[in-house]
Coordinates of C-alpha atoms in Angstrom, one line a residue:
X190 CA 16.0 -23.4 6.2
X191 CA 14.4 -23.3 2.9
X192 CA 16.0 -22.0 0.1
X193 CA 13.2 -20.8 -3.1
X194 CA 15.5 -21.6 -5.8
X195 CA 13.8 -23.5 -9.1
X196 CA 10.9 -26.2 -6.8
X197 CA 13.2 -28.8 -7.9
X198 CA 16.5 -29.1 -6.1
X199 CA 15.7 -26.5 -3.8
X200 CA 20.1 -25.4 -1.3
X201 CA 19.4 -24.7 1.9
X202 CA 21.2 -21.8 3.9
X203 CA 21.9 -22.3 7.5
X204 CA 19.3 -20.1 10.7
X205 CA 20.8 -17.7 13.1
X206 CA 19.3 -17.0 16.7
X207 CA 19.1 -13.8 16.6
X208 CA 15.9 -12.6 17.2
X209 CA 13.5 -11.1 13.9
X210 CA 11.5 -8.7 13.2
X211 CA 8.1 -8.3 11.3
X212 CA 6.9 -6.1 9.1
X213 CA 3.4 -6.2 7.5
X214 CA 2.1 -4.6 4.4
X215 CA -1.2 -4.6 4.2
X216 CA -3.5 -3.1 2.1
X217 CA -7.3 -2.3 3.5
X218 CA -8.8 -3.1 0.3
X219 CA -8.4 -6.7 0.5
X220 CA -5.9 -7.2 -1.3
X221 CA -3.1 -10.6 -0.1
X222 CA -0.9 -9.1 3.1
X223 CA 3.1 -8.9 2.0
X224 CA 5.2 -10.0 4.8
X225 CA 8.6 -8.6 5.2
X226 CA 10.8 -9.9 7.5
X227 CA 14.2 -8.1 8.3
X228 CA 16.7 -10.1 10.2
X229 CA 19.1 -8.3 12.8
X230 CA 21.8 -10.6 11.9
X231 CA 23.0 -8.4 8.6
X232 CA 20.7 -10.2 6.5
X233 CA 19.4 -7.8 3.8
X234 CA 15.1 -7.4 4.2
X235 CA 13.0 -8.5 1.9
X236 CA 11.3 -4.9 0.9
X237 CA 10.3 -3.3 -2.0
X238 CA 11.8 -0.7 -2.0
X239 CA 14.9 0.7 -0.1
X240 CA 12.5 3.6 2.2
X241 CA 10.8 1.0 3.6
X242 CA 12.4 0.9 6.5
X243 CA 13.5 4.6 7.1
X244 CA 9.6 5.2 7.1
X245 CA 9.1 2.5 9.3
X246 CA 11.1 4.5 11.7
X247 CA 9.7 8.2 12.0
X248 CA 6.6 5.7 12.2
X249 CA 4.9 7.4 8.8
X250 CA 3.4 4.5 6.9
X251 CA 0.2 5.4 8.4
X252 CA -2.5 2.5 6.9
X253 CA -0.2 1.6 4.4
X254 CA 1.6 0.9 7.9
X255 CA 4.4 -1.7 9.0
X256 CA 4.2 -3.7 11.3
X257 CA 8.0 -4.0 13.6
X258 CA 7.6 -5.9 16.7
X259 CA 9.1 -8.5 17.6
X260 CA 6.2 -9.9 20.4
X261 CA 3.1 -10.0 18.3
X262 CA 5.2 -11.4 15.2
X263 CA 2.3 -11.4 12.8
X264 CA 2.3 -14.8 10.2
X265 CA 5.6 -15.4 12.0
X266 CA 5.0 -18.8 14.2
X267 CA 7.1 -20.8 16.9
X268 CA 9.9 -22.3 14.1
X269 CA 9.3 -19.9 11.2
X270 CA 12.3 -20.0 8.8
X271 CA 13.0 -17.6 6.3
X272 CA 14.6 -19.0 3.4
X273 CA 16.5 -17.0 0.7
X274 CA 17.1 -17.8 -3.1
X275 CA 21.3 -18.9 -2.8
X276 CA 23.2 -19.3 0.1
X277 CA 25.3 -16.9 1.3
X278 CA 27.3 -15.4 -1.6
X279 CA 28.3 -12.2 -2.6
X280 CA 25.6 -10.2 -4.4
X281 CA 26.9 -10.3 -7.2
X282 CA 27.4 -14.1 -7.6
X283 CA 24.0 -14.6 -5.8
X284 CA 22.6 -12.4 -9.4
X285 CA 24.5 -14.1 -11.6
X286 CA 23.5 -17.8 -10.8
X287 CA 19.8 -17.1 -10.7
X288 CA 17.7 -18.2 -13.2
X289 CA 14.6 -16.1 -14.9
X290 CA 12.0 -17.4 -13.6
X291 CA 13.9 -16.9 -10.0
X292 CA 14.7 -13.0 -11.2
X293 CA 11.5 -12.1 -11.8
X294 CA 10.0 -14.0 -8.4
X295 CA 12.3 -11.8 -6.3
X296 CA 10.7 -8.3 -9.0
X297 CA 7.6 -9.4 -7.1
X298 CA 8.6 -9.8 -3.4
X299 CA 8.7 -13.4 -3.6
X300 CA 11.6 -14.4 -1.5
X301 CA 10.2 -16.2 1.1
X302 CA 7.4 -20.1 1.8
X303 CA 5.5 -17.2 3.3
X304 CA 5.7 -14.4 0.2
X305 CA 4.4 -17.4 -1.4
X306 CA 1.8 -18.4 0.9
X307 CA 0.7 -14.5 0.3
X308 CA 1.1 -14.3 -3.3
X309 CA -3.3 -14.3 -4.2
X310 CA -4.9 -15.2 -7.1
X311 CA -6.5 -12.5 -9.2
X312 CA -8.8 -15.2 -10.6
X313 CA -9.8 -18.2 -11.1
X314 CA -9.8 -21.3 -13.8
X315 CA -11.8 -24.0 -14.0
X316 CA -10.6 -26.7 -15.1
X317 CA -11.8 -29.5 -13.4
X318 CA -14.7 -30.5 -16.1
X319 CA -15.0 -31.1 -19.7
X320 CA -18.1 -28.9 -22.0
X321 CA -19.1 -30.3 -25.1
X322 CA -18.3 -28.4 -27.8
X323 CA -22.3 -28.2 -28.8
X324 CA -22.7 -27.5 -25.1
X325 CA -19.7 -24.4 -25.0
X326 CA -21.2 -20.3 -25.3
X327 CA -20.1 -18.4 -27.0
X328 CA -17.7 -15.7 -25.6
X329 CA -17.1 -17.5 -22.9
X330 CA -13.1 -19.6 -21.1
X331 CA -13.9 -23.7 -22.1
X332 CA -12.6 -26.7 -21.5
X333 CA -12.9 -29.0 -24.0
X334 CA -11.9 -32.1 -24.6
X335 CA -11.2 -34.6 -28.2
X336 CA -9.4 -36.3 -31.4
X337 CA -7.2 -34.1 -32.9
X338 CA -8.6 -35.4 -36.5
X339 CA -6.1 -32.0 -38.7
X340 CA -3.2 -30.5 -38.4
X341 CA -1.6 -27.7 -41.0
X342 CA 0.1 -24.7 -41.4
X343 CA -1.3 -22.4 -43.3
X344 CA 0.5 -19.8 -44.9
X345 CA -1.6 -17.1 -45.4
X346 CA -3.2 -14.4 -44.9
X347 CA 0.1 -14.8 -41.7
X348 CA 2.2 -18.6 -40.7
X349 CA -0.3 -19.9 -38.3
X350 CA -1.1 -24.1 -37.6
X351 CA -4.3 -24.4 -37.5
X352 CA -5.2 -27.4 -35.5
X353 CA -9.0 -29.2 -35.7
X354 CA -10.6 -31.5 -32.3
X355 CA -13.4 -33.3 -33.2
X356 CA -15.3 -34.5 -29.8
X357 CA -18.0 -36.4 -31.2
X358 CA -20.5 -33.3 -31.5
X359 CA -18.7 -30.8 -33.3
X360 CA -15.3 -29.7 -34.6
X361 CA -13.3 -26.9 -32.9
X362 CA -10.5 -25.0 -34.3
X363 CA -7.8 -24.3 -33.4
X364 CA -6.0 -21.0 -33.9
X365 CA -1.9 -20.3 -33.2
X366 CA 0.5 -17.5 -35.4
X367 CA 3.1 -18.3 -32.5
X368 CA 3.9 -21.7 -32.2
X369 CA 7.1 -24.5 -31.7
X370 CA 7.6 -26.9 -33.7
X371 CA 6.8 -29.3 -30.6
X372 CA 3.7 -28.2 -30.4
X373 CA 2.5 -29.5 -33.8
X374 CA 4.1 -33.6 -32.6
X375 CA 2.1 -32.8 -30.1
X376 CA -0.6 -31.9 -31.4
X377 CA -0.6 -34.4 -34.2
X378 CA -3.1 -35.9 -35.9
X379 CA -5.3 -39.1 -33.8
X380 CA -3.0 -37.4 -30.8
X381 CA -6.6 -36.7 -27.7
X382 CA -5.5 -33.3 -26.5
X383 CA -7.8 -30.4 -23.7
X384 CA -8.4 -27.1 -24.7
X385 CA -9.1 -24.3 -22.4
X386 CA -9.4 -20.7 -24.3
X387 CA -12.0 -18.3 -25.8
X388 CA -14.7 -20.4 -27.8
X389 CA -15.7 -18.1 -30.8
X390 CA -18.3 -18.9 -32.7
X391 CA -18.3 -18.0 -37.2
X392 CA -18.3 -18.5 -40.9
X393 CA -15.7 -21.1 -40.7
X394 CA -17.4 -23.2 -37.8
X395 CA -16.6 -22.6 -34.1
X396 CA -12.4 -21.8 -33.1
X397 CA -10.1 -20.7 -30.5
X398 CA -7.1 -19.0 -30.7
X399 CA -4.1 -19.6 -28.6
X400 CA -5.7 -22.1 -26.5
X401 CA -4.0 -23.2 -23.5
X402 CA -3.5 -27.3 -24.8
X403 CA -2.6 -31.1 -22.8
X404 CA -2.9 -34.2 -23.6
X405 CA -6.2 -36.0 -22.3
X406 CA -4.5 -37.8 -20.3
X407 CA -4.6 -38.1 -16.0
X408 CA -7.6 -37.5 -13.7
X409 CA -8.8 -33.7 -14.1
X410 CA -8.6 -31.3 -11.5
X411 CA -9.5 -31.0 -8.4
X412 CA -9.8 -27.8 -7.5
X413 CA -9.6 -24.7 -9.1
X414 CA -7.2 -23.3 -11.4
X415 CA -5.6 -20.6 -9.5
X416 CA -4.0 -17.9 -11.2
X417 CA -1.3 -15.4 -10.1
X418 CA 0.0 -11.9 -10.8
X419 CA 3.0 -12.9 -12.2
X420 CA 5.3 -10.6 -14.7
X421 CA 7.4 -12.0 -17.7
X422 CA 9.6 -14.6 -17.3
X423 CA 7.1 -16.2 -15.0
X424 CA 5.7 -18.7 -16.1
X425 CA 1.8 -19.6 -15.0
X426 CA 2.9 -23.4 -13.8
X427 CA 6.5 -22.5 -12.4
X428 CA 4.4 -20.5 -10.1
X429 CA 2.5 -22.7 -9.1
X430 CA 4.5 -25.6 -8.3
X431 CA 6.7 -23.6 -6.1
X432 CA 3.6 -21.7 -4.4
X433 CA 2.6 -25.0 -4.1
X434 CA 6.3 -26.1 -3.0
X435 CA 5.5 -23.4 -0.4
X436 CA 2.6 -24.5 1.1
X437 CA 3.5 -27.4 1.8
X438 CA 6.7 -25.8 4.4
X439 CA 5.7 -22.7 5.6
X440 CA 4.1 -22.6 9.5
X441 CA 0.5 -21.2 9.3
X442 CA 0.0 -22.0 12.5
X443 CA -2.4 -19.7 14.5
X444 CA -1.3 -16.3 15.8
X445 CA -3.1 -16.3 18.8
X446 CA -1.5 -18.9 21.5
X447 CA -3.7 -21.9 22.1
X448 CA -4.1 -20.1 25.6
X449 CA -5.9 -17.3 24.2
X450 CA -10.3 -18.0 23.8
X451 CA -10.7 -17.7 20.3
X452 CA -12.5 -15.2 19.4
X453 CA -16.4 -15.2 18.9
X454 CA -16.2 -14.1 15.0
X455 CA -19.5 -15.4 13.2
X456 CA -20.0 -15.8 9.7
X457 CA -22.8 -16.9 7.7
X458 CA -22.8 -19.1 4.8
X459 CA -24.5 -21.2 2.9
X460 CA -25.5 -23.7 6.1
X461 CA -25.9 -21.0 8.4
X462 CA -23.3 -19.7 10.8
X463 CA -20.0 -20.4 10.8
X464 CA -17.2 -20.8 12.6
X465 CA -14.3 -18.5 11.7
X466 CA -11.4 -20.4 9.0
X467 CA -8.5 -20.7 10.3
X468 CA -5.2 -18.7 8.7
X469 CA -3.8 -22.0 7.6
X470 CA -7.5 -23.4 5.8
X471 CA -8.2 -20.2 4.5
X472 CA -5.0 -19.8 2.7
X473 CA -5.1 -23.5 1.1
X474 CA -8.7 -23.2 0.1
X475 CA -7.7 -19.7 -1.3
X476 CA -5.1 -21.3 -3.5
X477 CA -7.3 -24.3 -3.8
X478 CA -10.9 -23.5 -4.2
X479 CA -13.1 -26.1 -4.6
X480 CA -15.5 -26.3 -7.4
X481 CA -19.1 -25.7 -5.9
X482 CA -17.6 -22.3 -4.5
X483 CA -19.4 -19.7 -6.2
X484 CA -16.4 -17.9 -7.8
X485 CA -18.5 -14.5 -7.0
X486 CA -17.5 -14.4 -3.7
X487 CA -14.1 -15.0 -4.6
X488 CA -13.9 -11.9 -6.6
X489 CA -15.0 -10.1 -4.0
X490 CA -13.7 -10.9 -1.1
X491 CA -16.7 -12.0 0.8
X492 CA -15.8 -15.8 1.0
X493 CA -15.7 -16.7 4.7
X494 CA -11.8 -17.5 4.1
X495 CA -11.3 -14.1 2.7
X496 CA -12.7 -13.1 5.4
X497 CA -10.8 -14.8 7.6
X498 CA -7.8 -12.5 6.6
X499 CA -9.1 -9.8 6.5
X500 CA -8.9 -10.0 10.5
X501 CA -5.8 -10.7 10.7
X502 CA -5.4 -8.0 8.2
X503 CA -7.2 -5.5 10.2
X504 CA -5.2 -6.8 13.5
X505 CA -1.8 -6.6 12.2
X506 CA -2.8 -3.0 11.1
X507 CA -4.6 -1.7 14.5
X508 CA -1.0 -2.9 16.2
X509 CA 0.9 -1.5 14.3
X510 CA -0.3 2.1 14.6
X511 CA -0.3 0.8 18.4
X512 CA 4.1 0.3 17.9
X513 CA 4.1 3.3 15.9
X514 CA 2.2 6.3 18.7
X515 CA 4.2 3.8 21.3
X516 CA 7.6 4.6 19.6
X517 CA 6.3 8.6 18.7
X518 CA 5.8 8.8 22.7
X519 CA 9.2 7.9 23.1
X520 CA 10.8 10.8 21.1
X521 CA 11.1 14.4 22.3
X522 CA 10.5 17.6 20.9
X523 CA 10.8 21.7 21.9
X524 CA 8.2 22.6 24.8
X525 CA 6.0 25.2 23.7
X526 CA 4.4 27.5 26.2
X527 CA 2.0 30.6 25.5
X528 CA 3.1 33.8 27.2
X529 CA 0.2 33.8 29.9
X530 CA 0.5 38.1 30.4
X531 CA -0.6 40.7 28.1
X532 CA 2.7 40.5 25.9
X533 CA 2.7 37.3 24.6
X534 CA 2.2 36.8 20.2
X535 CA -0.6 34.9 20.0
X536 CA -2.0 37.6 22.5
X537 CA -1.2 40.6 20.2
X538 CA -2.2 38.5 17.6
X539 CA -5.9 38.4 19.0
X540 CA -6.3 41.8 19.4
X541 CA -5.3 42.5 16.5
X542 CA -7.0 40.2 13.5
X543 CA -10.0 42.2 12.2
X544 CA -12.6 39.8 13.3
X545 CA -13.1 37.0 16.5
X546 CA -12.3 33.6 17.1
X547 CA -15.7 31.7 16.7
X548 CA -15.7 29.2 19.4
X549 CA -14.3 25.6 17.4
X550 CA -11.5 27.7 16.8
X551 CA -10.9 29.3 20.1
X552 CA -11.3 25.2 21.0
X553 CA -9.2 23.3 18.2
X554 CA -6.7 26.7 19.6
X555 CA -7.0 24.6 23.2
X556 CA -6.1 21.8 21.9
X557 CA -3.3 22.4 19.7
X558 CA -1.6 24.6 22.9
X559 CA -1.8 21.8 25.0
X560 CA 0.1 19.7 22.2
X561 CA 3.0 22.0 22.1
X562 CA 3.1 22.3 25.5
X563 CA 4.3 19.1 25.9
X564 CA 7.6 17.1 24.9
X565 CA 6.0 15.2 22.7
X566 CA 5.7 15.7 20.0
X567 CA 2.6 15.9 18.0
X568 CA 1.1 14.4 15.3
X569 CA -2.7 16.5 14.7
X570 CA -4.8 16.5 11.7
X571 CA -6.7 20.1 11.8
X572 CA -10.0 19.9 10.2
X573 CA -12.3 21.8 8.3
X574 CA -14.5 23.9 5.7
X575 CA -13.1 26.4 2.9
X576 CA -13.4 29.2 4.5
X577 CA -14.1 27.6 8.4
X578 CA -10.1 29.9 9.4
X579 CA -7.6 26.9 9.7
X580 CA -4.5 29.4 8.2
X581 CA -5.7 31.7 11.3
X582 CA -5.4 28.7 13.5
X583 CA -2.7 27.7 12.4
X584 CA -1.6 31.9 12.3
X585 CA -2.0 31.4 16.3
X586 CA 0.2 28.1 17.0
X587 CA 3.1 29.6 15.1
X588 CA 3.4 32.7 17.7
X589 CA 3.5 30.4 20.4
X590 CA 5.9 28.4 18.5
X591 CA 7.9 32.0 17.6
X592 CA 7.1 33.3 21.6
X593 CA 8.9 30.5 22.9
X594 CA 12.4 31.1 20.3
X595 CA 12.1 29.2 17.9
X596 CA 11.2 28.7 14.3
X597 CA 8.1 28.5 12.2
X598 CA 7.5 26.8 9.3
X599 CA 4.0 26.5 6.6
X600 CA 4.2 24.0 4.0
X601 CA 1.5 24.0 1.1
X602 CA 1.2 21.8 -2.6
X603 CA 1.2 25.0 -5.3
X604 CA 2.3 28.2 -4.8
X605 CA -0.5 29.4 -5.7
X606 CA -1.8 28.6 -2.2
X607 CA 1.4 29.2 -0.4
X608 CA 0.8 33.1 -1.1
X609 CA -2.3 33.2 0.0
X610 CA -1.2 32.2 3.5
X611 CA 2.6 34.3 2.8
X612 CA 0.1 37.3 2.1
X613 CA -2.3 36.1 5.6
X614 CA 0.8 36.1 7.6
X615 CA 2.2 38.9 6.2
X616 CA -0.4 41.1 7.0
X617 CA -1.1 39.6 10.9
X618 CA 2.5 39.0 11.7
X619 CA 4.9 41.2 10.3
X620 CA 3.8 44.3 12.6
X621 CA 4.1 42.5 15.3
X622 CA 7.4 40.5 14.8
X623 CA 9.4 43.7 13.7
X624 CA 9.5 44.5 17.6
X625 CA 10.9 42.0 17.9
X626 CA 13.5 42.0 14.8
X627 CA 11.8 39.1 13.6
X628 CA 10.2 39.0 10.3
X629 CA 8.4 36.4 8.1
X630 CA 10.2 34.5 4.8
X631 CA 8.9 33.1 1.6
X632 CA 10.5 30.3 -0.2
X633 CA 9.5 29.2 -3.8
X634 CA 10.8 27.4 -6.9
X635 CA 10.5 30.7 -8.6
X636 CA 12.4 32.9 -6.4
X637 CA 15.3 34.8 -8.2
X638 CA 18.5 33.6 -7.4
X639 CA 19.9 37.3 -5.8
X640 CA 16.7 36.6 -3.5
X641 CA 16.7 32.9 -3.0
X642 CA 19.9 33.5 -1.0
X643 CA 18.4 36.3 1.3
X644 CA 15.7 34.4 2.5
X645 CA 18.0 30.9 2.9
X646 CA 19.6 33.5 4.8
X647 CA 17.6 34.6 6.5
X648 CA 16.1 31.5 8.3
X649 CA 19.8 29.8 8.7
X650 CA 20.2 32.8 11.7
X651 CA 16.3 32.8 13.0
X652 CA 15.8 36.2 11.6
X653 CA 13.0 34.2 9.3
X654 CA 10.9 33.4 12.8
X655 CA 7.9 32.2 9.5
X656 CA 9.3 30.5 6.9
X657 CA 6.0 30.3 4.3
X658 CA 6.8 28.3 1.0
X659 CA 5.5 25.2 -1.0
X660 CA 8.3 22.7 -2.0
X661 CA 11.3 24.4 -1.9
X662 CA 10.9 24.4 2.0
X663 CA 12.7 21.1 2.5
X664 CA 15.3 21.3 -0.1
X665 CA 19.0 20.1 1.1
X666 CA 20.2 24.1 1.3
X667 CA 17.8 25.3 3.3
X668 CA 18.9 25.3 6.8
X669 CA 16.9 26.0 9.6
X670 CA 17.9 27.6 13.5
X671 CA 15.7 25.4 15.2
X672 CA 12.7 25.0 13.6
X673 CA 10.7 23.3 15.9
X674 CA 7.0 23.6 14.6
X675 CA 6.1 22.4 10.6
X676 CA 2.8 23.9 9.3
X677 CA 2.1 21.1 6.6
X678 CA -2.0 22.4 4.8
X679 CA -3.6 19.7 2.5
X680 CA -0.9 17.3 3.8
X681 CA -3.0 14.6 1.2
X682 CA -1.1 16.3 -1.1
X683 CA 2.7 15.3 -0.3
X684 CA 4.6 12.4 0.4
X685 CA 5.9 10.7 2.8
X686 CA 9.5 11.1 1.9
X687 CA 8.3 14.5 1.5
X688 CA 6.6 14.9 4.7
X689 CA 9.6 13.4 6.7
X690 CA 12.7 15.8 4.8
X691 CA 10.4 18.5 7.1
X692 CA 10.6 16.6 10.0
X693 CA 14.3 16.5 9.6
X694 CA 15.4 19.5 9.5
X695 CA 15.7 18.8 13.5
X696 CA 17.5 16.0 13.5
X697 CA 20.4 17.4 14.6
X698 CA 19.2 18.6 18.3
X699 CA 18.2 15.2 18.7
X700 CA 14.3 16.4 18.8
X701 CA 11.5 16.4 15.8
X702 CA 9.4 19.7 15.1
X703 CA 5.7 19.4 16.2
X704 CA 3.3 18.9 13.7
X705 CA 0.3 20.5 12.2
X706 CA -1.4 19.2 8.8
X707 CA -4.6 20.7 7.4
X708 CA -6.6 20.1 5.0
X709 CA -10.5 20.9 3.9
X710 CA -10.8 16.6 1.8
X711 CA -9.4 14.9 3.7
X712 CA -8.4 12.0 1.9
X713 CA -9.8 8.0 3.8
X714 CA -5.7 6.8 4.2
X715 CA -5.6 10.2 6.2
X716 CA -9.2 9.1 8.0
X717 CA -8.0 5.6 8.8
X718 CA -4.8 7.5 9.8
X719 CA -6.6 9.6 12.5
X720 CA -9.1 6.8 13.5
X721 CA -6.4 3.8 14.1
X722 CA -4.6 6.1 16.8
X723 CA -2.1 7.8 14.1
X724 CA -3.0 11.1 14.3
X725 CA -4.9 13.2 16.5
X726 CA -7.7 14.8 15.5
X727 CA -8.8 18.5 15.3
X728 CA -12.2 19.5 14.2
X729 CA -13.5 23.0 12.6
X730 CA -17.0 22.7 12.3
X731 CA -18.6 26.3 12.7
X732 CA -18.5 28.9 10.2
X733 CA -17.6 32.2 10.9
X734 CA -20.5 35.0 10.6
X735 CA -21.5 36.1 7.1
X736 CA -19.9 32.9 5.5
X737 CA -21.8 31.2 3.1
X738 CA -22.9 27.3 3.6
X739 CA -20.8 24.4 2.8
X740 CA -23.4 22.0 0.0
X741 CA -22.1 18.4 -0.8
X742 CA -23.9 17.1 -3.0
X743 CA -23.5 13.4 -5.2
X744 CA -24.0 13.7 -9.3
X745 CA -24.5 10.2 -10.5
X746 CA -22.4 9.8 -14.3
X747 CA -26.2 10.5 -16.3
X748 CA -25.6 13.9 -15.1
X749 CA -22.3 15.0 -16.0

């Protein structure tokens, strides 16, 4: 296998025949795709954090999702090689033998050829042409070439190297506040230089501050020079060599099989309709675009090469969500069937409510009840405007859960919002639960120790059939007897790990609780999760009688 050591003198790493899993992390704003290949033979997965595997296992990544399946193996075609910085050795010895640029590449997650191939430039510099000094525009990045006519170190106002070059049409001053003796040798009088930087005019003539320079040798580049996202101790020149080396090695064969027809996608280009680019052509072009390309199409990702990567991202995203949904279908959750007679808790709750449910609320309740009757964990988003009655729908679902002999938890992001839910639910359900020997418990971070201990005991014993609170609900010391339904209000304000912690409360019994998430303002990630099969959606599109209609307006910044 290929190694990621210095671009020169790579060391080999033995491969294995164990099957691979491909992890694709993608971004809906079409940033570069990052792939992480985890081998089942004990190699460490090249992930950005230890939580990626946990998140994938619980299928909670959503649009920033994870693709984990061998049959499709996107970006890992036949013969794909994974490579590590050094041959197999202890982590301590491997870390000590890495150079500073290699450690910086590890920090960016650039440990394999495919990582480097997908590490795309965030901008480009045009070094394919020389601009005469007299034609250079102030404030623009320009490349000039000329002969050094003077080179001296000035001590005032501070120590600096000042070099003047003349191309026959004008003189430009190069000023360096940080320099080395080798710079003085390279820019000695009589040498011919190429310098690139932002040119500025002034009282003392035109000048560049800390330009990139080199001797004027060889031909000009045939492609734009890429500028990559980087970190300290990882120079652009080193990173460019590493990327170029990886592009020569990596297998970028098509992800679609040879027997499958090409997708009927065409993009309009300068010459009319152009066919969809191949993956290899798109990546090679984005790393080394030709000088005649319109830079704006690269910057706004409208170029056909970017369109090709967008199509690959969308394919990976949809396949990952489909795989996650299939995996979730294998999980098991408690069966919560409503009692058909009038003694059922949800029927009694509906009878004591001071209002009648709207048609939309009854429809949404039916959808939720149908999910609770299945042994597959519910993953449903309850969406509705403020005041549409989402809390009473959650109370009806909790009644079904409690009537089946299980516990329900409702978690809100703030203590004020959690107290609002608690005051409503305790007024509706406390009298009904008291006849069954149950109660409603309250958990929040601001509770006194004695009160909190009492609530924790009620939760652990099962006497607290309904638990309402903030993040305190998911703390380790909270032990549910049998949690079957978790209701999360304003779910987009909770992190993935926080929602996973609530789902782990039933892991001891080999099951997962049903999840009902409520939101009046679903963020784009939530909408995308629902659109691409990661969430089922129930919408309350009818306000109760007498409620003021919700009006949404867009106001320009100038009117703020």
